[in-house]
Amino acid sequence: MSNTANTPPAAFNGGAAYVKGRFVPMEEAVLPVTDWGFTRSDVVYDVVHVTNGCFFRLQDHLDRFEWAMARRRLRPAEDRAAIEAVLHRCVALSGLRDAYVNMTCSRGRPRVHGSRRPADCDNHLIAYAVPWIDVIPKQVQERGAHLWIAGLPRVPDASVDPRVKNYQWSDLTTGLLEAHDHDFDTAILCDADGYVTEGPGFNVFIVRDGRVLTPDRGSLHGITRKTALEICSELGIEAAVTAIPRTWLEEADEVFTTTTAGGIMPVSRVAGRILGNDRPGPISMKIRDIYWRWHEDGRHATPVRPLEPVA
Ligand code: PLP
C-alpha cells in the first residue's frame, strides 16, 4: 500500500507496520507459520516509546538492537539508518503522538526445504507502531503493584543471555501465571542461587537503607533502568548495580520496576509483605516524577519525522 500524499491512508490509523519491505496496516502484519521467529522464538527485538510526538532515547534502543542482532548473527536487509527511517515512518503513518514502537529481526525461513542450518534463512525486519501500552496498568501503578516472587528460577544467563532482548519467555510467563493464580499483579524471578533477576517485561529496583539497588544478573540492561540510575545520580541518591539476595527484596523499604512500556512503576506489596503504608514509596515517586519531567523537557527526545510522500 503506497502513500502519495502527506496524509496517511485511514487504514493505518492507530497502528502501522513494516513487514518484508512493505508498510501495511496492523492487521496485515502477519508471518508464515514456518518462520523460525515463530517456531523457535529465533528473533531479537527492541521497543522504544514515543511520547508527545517524540521518540525517547531512540539511539540507545537502536544501539541495543544492533548489538543483539550481532550476538545472534541476524542480518536483515536494512542497515541502521534504514531501520531508523522505518520506525519514523511507522509512527508517522499511524498518526499516533504516544506510541509503543517495536523493531524485531526474525531468522526467517530456510531457502532450502527442510534445512536445519540457520545460515540458510533469510533474516527479515519487522517493525510496528501501536498505541501506548503499560505493562502494568496505570491504575495498578497508582496504588503500587503487588509483586509475586515466582517459584521457578529464571533461565540461567549462560543458556539464554538476558541482555539480548528475546521472546523466550517460558519462565517469565510461568511466573505471571503463578502471580495471577495468587491474585498478584505480576511476578519477579530469582535465579537458581536465590538472587533477584527481573520480571515479565521489566527490571526491578529496591530501596535499602537509602540506597537504590538493581540486580547485576539475570536481567536485560534496560534503557529505563539506565535512565533511573541517571536520575539517582542527578538527585545525589546513592545507586548501584549489584547482587541482590531474595531476602533483600522481601525486606526492602521500597520497590519499583522499570520498563519502556510504563516507565517507573512503583510496587506496594512484595509476596505477603506490605511496604510502607501500602502505597508507592517516596523515593520511587520522586524518580518517577523526574522521569516524566525529562520527557516534558525534551531530554533524549527525537521528534518523529513528518510523513514524506512515497513515489
Ligand atoms: N526486562 C525484560 C525481560 C523486558 O522485556 C524489558 C522490556 O520489555 C525490560 C526488562 C525493560 O527494558 P527497557 O527499560 O529497555 O524497556
CSV table of C-alpha atoms and ligand atoms in Angstrom, one decimal:
chain,number,residue,atom,x,y,z
A,1,MET,CA,0.0,0.0,0.0
A,2,SER,CA,1.8,3.2,-1.1
A,3,ASN,CA,1.0,6.7,0.1
A,4,THR,CA,1.5,9.5,-2.3
A,5,ALA,CA,0.2,12.3,-0.1
A,6,ASN,CA,1.3,13.6,3.3
A,7,THR,CA,-1.9,12.4,4.9
A,8,PRO,CA,-1.7,8.7,5.9
A,9,PRO,CA,-4.4,6.4,4.5
A,10,ALA,CA,-7.2,5.8,7.1
A,11,ALA,CA,-6.3,2.0,7.2
A,12,PHE,CA,-3.1,3.0,9.1
A,13,ASN,CA,-5.0,5.0,11.7
A,14,GLY,CA,-3.9,3.8,15.2
A,15,GLY,CA,-1.3,1.3,14.0
A,16,ALA,CA,1.2,0.8,11.2
A,17,ALA,CA,3.6,-2.0,10.5
A,18,TYR,CA,6.5,-2.8,8.2
A,19,VAL,CA,6.9,-6.5,7.1
A,20,LYS,CA,9.0,-7.9,4.3
A,21,GLY,CA,9.8,-4.5,2.9
A,22,ARG,CA,6.3,-3.1,2.8
A,23,PHE,CA,4.3,-0.7,5.1
A,24,VAL,CA,1.0,-2.3,5.9
A,25,PRO,CA,-1.9,-1.7,8.4
A,26,MET,CA,-1.5,-3.7,11.6
A,27,GLU,CA,-4.0,-6.4,10.7
A,28,GLU,CA,-1.9,-7.2,7.5
A,29,ALA,CA,1.3,-7.6,9.5
A,30,VAL,CA,1.5,-11.4,9.6
A,31,LEU,CA,4.2,-14.1,9.4
A,32,PRO,CA,4.3,-17.5,7.7
A,33,VAL,CA,3.7,-20.2,10.3
A,34,THR,CA,7.1,-21.8,9.3
A,35,ASP,CA,9.1,-18.7,10.1
A,36,TRP,CA,11.7,-19.5,12.7
A,37,GLY,CA,10.8,-16.4,14.6
A,38,PHE,CA,7.5,-18.3,15.4
A,39,THR,CA,8.6,-21.9,15.5
A,40,ARG,CA,11.8,-21.3,17.5
A,41,SER,CA,11.5,-17.9,19.1
A,42,ASP,CA,14.5,-17.2,16.9
A,43,VAL,CA,14.3,-13.4,17.0
A,44,VAL,CA,15.7,-10.4,18.7
A,45,TYR,CA,13.6,-7.3,19.3
A,46,ASP,CA,13.5,-3.9,20.9
A,47,VAL,CA,10.8,-1.5,22.0
A,48,VAL,CA,11.1,2.3,22.0
A,49,HIS,CA,8.4,4.7,23.0
A,50,VAL,CA,7.0,7.9,21.6
A,51,THR,CA,5.6,10.5,23.9
A,52,ASN,CA,4.0,13.7,22.6
A,53,GLY,CA,5.4,13.1,19.1
A,54,CYS,CA,9.0,12.3,20.2
A,55,PHE,CA,11.0,9.1,20.5
A,56,PHE,CA,12.7,8.7,23.9
A,57,ARG,CA,16.3,7.5,23.7
A,58,LEU,CA,16.0,6.3,20.2
A,59,GLN,CA,19.7,5.9,19.6
A,60,ASP,CA,20.1,3.8,22.8
A,61,HIS,CA,17.4,1.4,21.6
A,62,LEU,CA,19.0,1.2,18.1
A,63,ASP,CA,22.4,0.5,19.7
A,64,ARG,CA,20.9,-2.3,21.8
A,65,PHE,CA,19.0,-3.8,18.9
A,66,GLU,CA,22.1,-3.7,16.6
A,67,TRP,CA,24.2,-5.3,19.4
A,68,ALA,CA,21.6,-8.0,20.0
A,69,MET,CA,21.3,-8.8,16.3
A,70,ALA,CA,25.1,-9.2,16.0
A,71,ARG,CA,25.1,-11.5,19.1
A,72,ARG,CA,22.5,-13.8,17.4
A,73,ARG,CA,24.1,-13.5,14.0
A,74,LEU,CA,21.0,-11.9,12.5
A,75,ARG,CA,21.4,-9.6,9.5
A,76,PRO,CA,18.3,-8.0,8.0
A,77,ALA,CA,18.5,-6.3,4.6
A,78,GLU,CA,18.1,-2.9,6.2
A,79,ASP,CA,21.0,-1.1,7.8
A,80,ARG,CA,20.7,1.1,10.9
A,81,ALA,CA,19.8,4.3,9.0
A,82,ALA,CA,17.1,2.3,7.1
A,83,ILE,CA,15.7,0.8,10.3
A,84,GLU,CA,15.5,4.2,11.9
A,85,ALA,CA,13.7,5.6,8.8
A,86,VAL,CA,11.2,2.6,9.0
A,87,LEU,CA,10.5,3.4,12.7
A,88,HIS,CA,9.8,7.1,11.9
A,89,ARG,CA,7.6,6.1,9.0
A,90,CYS,CA,5.6,3.6,11.0
A,91,VAL,CA,4.8,6.2,13.7
A,92,ALA,CA,4.1,8.9,11.1
A,93,LEU,CA,1.7,6.6,9.2
A,94,SER,CA,-0.1,5.6,12.4
A,95,GLY,CA,-0.7,9.2,13.3
A,96,LEU,CA,0.0,8.4,17.0
A,97,ARG,CA,1.5,11.0,19.3
A,98,ASP,CA,2.0,8.4,22.1
A,99,ALA,CA,3.1,5.0,20.8
A,100,TYR,CA,4.7,1.7,21.6
A,101,VAL,CA,7.2,1.1,18.7
A,102,ASN,CA,8.5,-2.4,18.2
A,103,MET,CA,11.5,-3.5,16.0
A,104,THR,CA,12.1,-7.2,15.5
A,105,CYS,CA,14.5,-9.2,13.4
A,106,SER,CA,13.5,-12.8,12.7
A,107,ARG,CA,15.7,-15.6,11.5
A,108,GLY,CA,13.0,-16.2,8.8
A,109,ARG,CA,12.6,-19.4,6.8
A,110,PRO,CA,15.2,-21.7,5.2
A,111,ARG,CA,15.6,-21.2,1.5
A,112,VAL,CA,16.3,-25.0,1.2
A,113,HIS,CA,13.2,-27.1,2.2
A,114,GLY,CA,13.9,-28.9,5.5
A,115,SER,CA,17.2,-27.3,6.2
A,116,ARG,CA,18.2,-27.0,9.8
A,117,ARG,CA,21.0,-24.5,9.1
A,118,PRO,CA,20.4,-21.0,10.4
A,119,ALA,CA,22.7,-19.7,7.6
A,120,ASP,CA,20.1,-20.9,5.1
A,121,CYS,CA,17.5,-18.5,6.3
A,122,ASP,CA,16.7,-15.0,5.0
A,123,ASN,CA,16.6,-12.8,8.1
A,124,HIS,CA,14.0,-10.1,8.0
A,125,LEU,CA,13.0,-6.9,9.8
A,126,ILE,CA,9.5,-6.4,11.2
A,127,ALA,CA,8.5,-3.1,12.9
A,128,TYR,CA,5.3,-1.5,14.1
A,129,ALA,CA,3.8,1.4,15.9
A,130,VAL,CA,0.7,0.9,18.0
A,131,PRO,CA,-1.0,2.9,20.7
A,132,TRP,CA,0.9,3.3,24.0
A,133,ILE,CA,1.0,0.2,26.2
A,134,ASP,CA,1.6,0.0,30.0
A,135,VAL,CA,2.9,-3.5,31.0
A,136,ILE,CA,1.4,-2.7,34.4
A,137,PRO,CA,-2.0,-0.9,34.0
A,138,LYS,CA,-2.0,2.8,35.1
A,139,GLN,CA,-4.5,2.2,37.9
A,140,VAL,CA,-2.3,-0.5,39.4
A,141,GLN,CA,0.8,1.8,39.1
A,142,GLU,CA,-1.1,4.4,41.1
A,143,ARG,CA,-1.8,2.1,44.1
A,144,GLY,CA,1.5,0.3,43.6
A,145,ALA,CA,1.8,-3.1,42.0
A,146,HIS,CA,1.6,-6.3,44.0
A,147,LEU,CA,4.6,-8.4,43.2
A,148,TRP,CA,4.7,-12.2,43.4
A,149,ILE,CA,8.1,-13.9,43.9
A,150,ALA,CA,7.9,-16.8,41.4
A,151,GLY,CA,8.7,-20.4,42.5
A,152,LEU,CA,10.6,-21.3,39.4
A,153,PRO,CA,14.1,-19.9,38.7
A,154,ARG,CA,15.0,-17.6,35.8
A,155,VAL,CA,16.6,-19.4,32.9
A,156,PRO,CA,20.4,-19.3,33.5
A,157,ASP,CA,22.3,-16.4,31.8
A,158,ALA,CA,24.7,-18.9,30.3
A,159,SER,CA,21.9,-20.5,28.5
A,160,VAL,CA,19.9,-17.5,27.3
A,161,ASP,CA,21.7,-14.2,27.5
A,162,PRO,CA,19.1,-11.9,29.2
A,163,ARG,CA,21.0,-8.8,27.7
A,164,VAL,CA,19.8,-10.0,24.2
A,165,LYS,CA,16.1,-8.9,24.2
A,166,ASN,CA,14.3,-12.0,23.2
A,167,TYR,CA,10.9,-13.8,23.1
A,168,GLN,CA,12.0,-16.9,25.0
A,169,TRP,CA,9.5,-16.1,27.8
A,170,SER,CA,8.6,-19.5,29.1
A,171,ASP,CA,10.0,-18.8,32.6
A,172,LEU,CA,8.6,-15.2,32.7
A,173,THR,CA,5.2,-16.3,31.6
A,174,THR,CA,5.1,-19.2,34.2
A,175,GLY,CA,5.9,-16.5,36.8
A,176,LEU,CA,3.0,-14.4,35.5
A,177,LEU,CA,0.6,-17.4,35.6
A,178,GLU,CA,1.7,-18.1,39.2
A,179,ALA,CA,1.2,-14.5,40.2
A,180,HIS,CA,-2.3,-14.3,38.7
A,181,ASP,CA,-3.2,-17.7,40.4
A,182,HIS,CA,-2.4,-15.9,43.7
A,183,ASP,CA,-4.2,-12.6,42.8
A,184,PHE,CA,-1.0,-10.7,42.4
A,185,ASP,CA,-0.4,-8.2,39.6
A,186,THR,CA,2.9,-9.5,38.3
A,187,ALA,CA,5.9,-11.5,39.2
A,188,ILE,CA,9.6,-11.3,39.8
A,189,LEU,CA,12.0,-14.2,39.3
A,190,CYS,CA,15.1,-15.2,41.2
A,191,ASP,CA,17.9,-17.2,39.7
A,192,ALA,CA,18.8,-20.8,40.9
A,193,ASP,CA,21.2,-19.3,43.5
A,194,GLY,CA,18.4,-17.2,45.0
A,195,TYR,CA,19.4,-13.8,43.6
A,196,VAL,CA,16.8,-11.4,42.2
A,197,THR,CA,16.7,-11.0,38.4
A,198,GLU,CA,13.8,-9.4,36.6
A,199,GLY,CA,10.1,-9.8,35.7
A,200,PRO,CA,7.9,-10.3,32.6
A,201,GLY,CA,8.8,-7.1,30.7
A,202,PHE,CA,10.6,-5.0,33.4
A,203,ASN,CA,13.7,-4.5,35.6
A,204,VAL,CA,13.4,-4.2,39.3
A,205,PHE,CA,14.9,-1.8,41.9
A,206,ILE,CA,14.9,-2.0,45.7
A,207,VAL,CA,15.5,0.8,48.1
A,208,ARG,CA,17.5,-0.4,51.1
A,209,ASP,CA,18.9,1.9,53.8
A,210,GLY,CA,18.5,4.9,51.5
A,211,ARG,CA,20.4,3.2,48.6
A,212,VAL,CA,18.8,2.3,45.3
A,213,LEU,CA,19.9,-1.1,44.0
A,214,THR,CA,19.2,-3.1,40.9
A,215,PRO,CA,20.3,-6.7,40.0
A,216,ASP,CA,23.6,-7.3,38.3
A,217,ARG,CA,22.5,-10.6,36.8
A,218,GLY,CA,19.7,-12.4,35.0
A,219,SER,CA,18.4,-9.1,33.6
A,220,LEU,CA,18.1,-7.1,30.4
A,221,HIS,CA,20.2,-3.9,30.6
A,222,GLY,CA,17.0,-1.9,30.4
A,223,ILE,CA,17.1,1.6,28.9
A,224,THR,CA,14.6,2.7,31.6
A,225,ARG,CA,16.9,1.2,34.2
A,226,LYS,CA,19.7,3.2,32.8
A,227,THR,CA,17.5,6.4,33.0
A,228,ALA,CA,16.6,5.6,36.6
A,229,LEU,CA,20.2,5.3,37.5
A,230,GLU,CA,21.0,8.6,35.8
A,231,ILE,CA,18.1,10.2,37.7
A,232,CYS,CA,19.5,8.9,41.0
A,233,SER,CA,22.9,10.3,40.1
A,234,GLU,CA,21.4,13.8,39.4
A,235,LEU,CA,19.4,13.6,42.7
A,236,GLY,CA,22.5,12.6,44.6
A,237,ILE,CA,20.9,9.3,45.7
A,238,GLU,CA,23.4,6.5,46.1
A,239,ALA,CA,22.6,3.8,43.5
A,240,ALA,CA,24.3,0.6,42.5
A,241,VAL,CA,24.0,-2.4,40.1
A,242,THR,CA,24.7,-5.3,42.4
A,243,ALA,CA,23.9,-8.9,43.6
A,244,ILE,CA,20.5,-8.7,45.4
A,245,PRO,CA,19.6,-11.8,47.6
A,246,ARG,CA,15.9,-12.6,47.7
A,247,THR,CA,15.7,-11.6,51.3
A,248,TRP,CA,16.7,-8.0,50.4
A,249,LEU,CA,13.7,-7.9,48.1
A,250,GLU,CA,11.5,-9.3,50.8
A,251,GLU,CA,12.8,-6.8,53.4
A,252,ALA,CA,13.1,-3.7,51.0
A,253,ASP,CA,12.0,-0.3,52.2
A,254,GLU,CA,10.6,0.4,48.7
A,255,VAL,CA,10.5,-1.5,45.4
A,256,PHE,CA,9.8,-0.2,41.9
A,257,THR,CA,10.0,-1.7,38.4
A,258,THR,CA,11.2,0.0,35.2
A,259,THR,CA,10.3,-0.5,31.5
A,260,THR,CA,9.8,1.4,28.3
A,261,ALA,CA,6.1,0.4,28.2
A,262,GLY,CA,5.2,2.1,31.6
A,263,GLY,CA,8.3,4.0,32.8
A,264,ILE,CA,9.0,3.9,36.5
A,265,MET,CA,6.3,1.7,38.1
A,266,PRO,CA,6.1,1.6,41.9
A,267,VAL,CA,5.3,-1.6,44.0
A,268,SER,CA,3.4,-1.6,47.2
A,269,ARG,CA,3.4,-5.3,48.1
A,270,VAL,CA,6.0,-8.0,47.7
A,271,ALA,CA,4.8,-11.6,48.3
A,272,GLY,CA,2.9,-11.4,51.6
A,273,ARG,CA,4.5,-8.2,52.8
A,274,ILE,CA,3.0,-4.7,52.6
A,275,LEU,CA,5.6,-2.0,52.0
A,276,GLY,CA,5.4,1.3,53.9
A,277,ASN,CA,1.7,2.4,54.1
A,278,ASP,CA,0.6,0.1,51.2
A,279,ARG,CA,1.3,2.9,48.7
A,280,PRO,CA,4.1,3.8,46.3
A,281,GLY,CA,7.2,4.9,48.3
A,282,PRO,CA,8.6,8.5,48.3
A,283,ILE,CA,11.9,7.7,46.5
A,284,SER,CA,10.1,5.7,43.8
A,285,MET,CA,7.6,8.6,43.3
A,286,LYS,CA,10.4,11.1,43.1
A,287,ILE,CA,12.3,9.1,40.4
A,288,ARG,CA,9.0,8.6,38.5
A,289,ASP,CA,8.2,12.3,38.6
A,290,ILE,CA,11.6,13.2,37.3
A,291,TYR,CA,11.4,10.5,34.6
A,292,TRP,CA,8.3,12.2,33.1
A,293,ARG,CA,9.7,15.7,33.7
A,294,TRP,CA,12.7,14.7,31.5
A,295,HIS,CA,10.2,13.8,28.8
A,296,GLU,CA,8.4,17.2,29.1
A,297,ASP,CA,11.8,18.9,29.0
A,298,GLY,CA,12.7,17.1,25.7
A,299,ARG,CA,15.7,15.3,27.2
A,300,HIS,CA,16.8,12.4,24.9
A,301,ALA,CA,13.9,13.4,22.5
A,302,THR,CA,13.9,12.8,18.8
A,303,PRO,CA,10.9,14.3,17.0
A,304,VAL,CA,9.1,11.9,14.7
A,305,ARG,CA,9.8,12.9,11.1
A,306,PRO,CA,6.8,14.0,9.2
A,307,LEU,CA,5.5,11.7,6.5
A,308,GLU,CA,7.2,12.1,3.2
A,309,PRO,CA,5.4,11.2,0.0
A,310,VAL,CA,6.5,7.9,-1.5
A,311,ALA,CA,7.0,8.0,-5.3
B,1,PLP,N1,13.4,-6.9,31.2
B,1,PLP,C1,12.6,-7.5,30.2
B,1,PLP,C2,12.6,-9.0,30.2
B,1,PLP,C3,11.9,-6.8,29.3
B,1,PLP,O1,11.2,-7.4,28.4
B,1,PLP,C4,12.0,-5.4,29.3
B,1,PLP,C5,11.3,-4.6,28.4
B,1,PLP,O2,10.5,-5.0,27.6
B,1,PLP,C6,12.8,-4.8,30.4
B,1,PLP,C7,13.5,-5.6,31.2
B,1,PLP,C8,12.9,-3.3,30.5
B,1,PLP,O3,13.7,-2.8,29.4
B,1,PLP,P1,13.6,-1.3,28.9
B,1,PLP,O4,13.6,-0.4,30.0
B,1,PLP,O5,14.7,-1.1,27.9
B,1,PLP,O6,12.3,-1.3,28.2
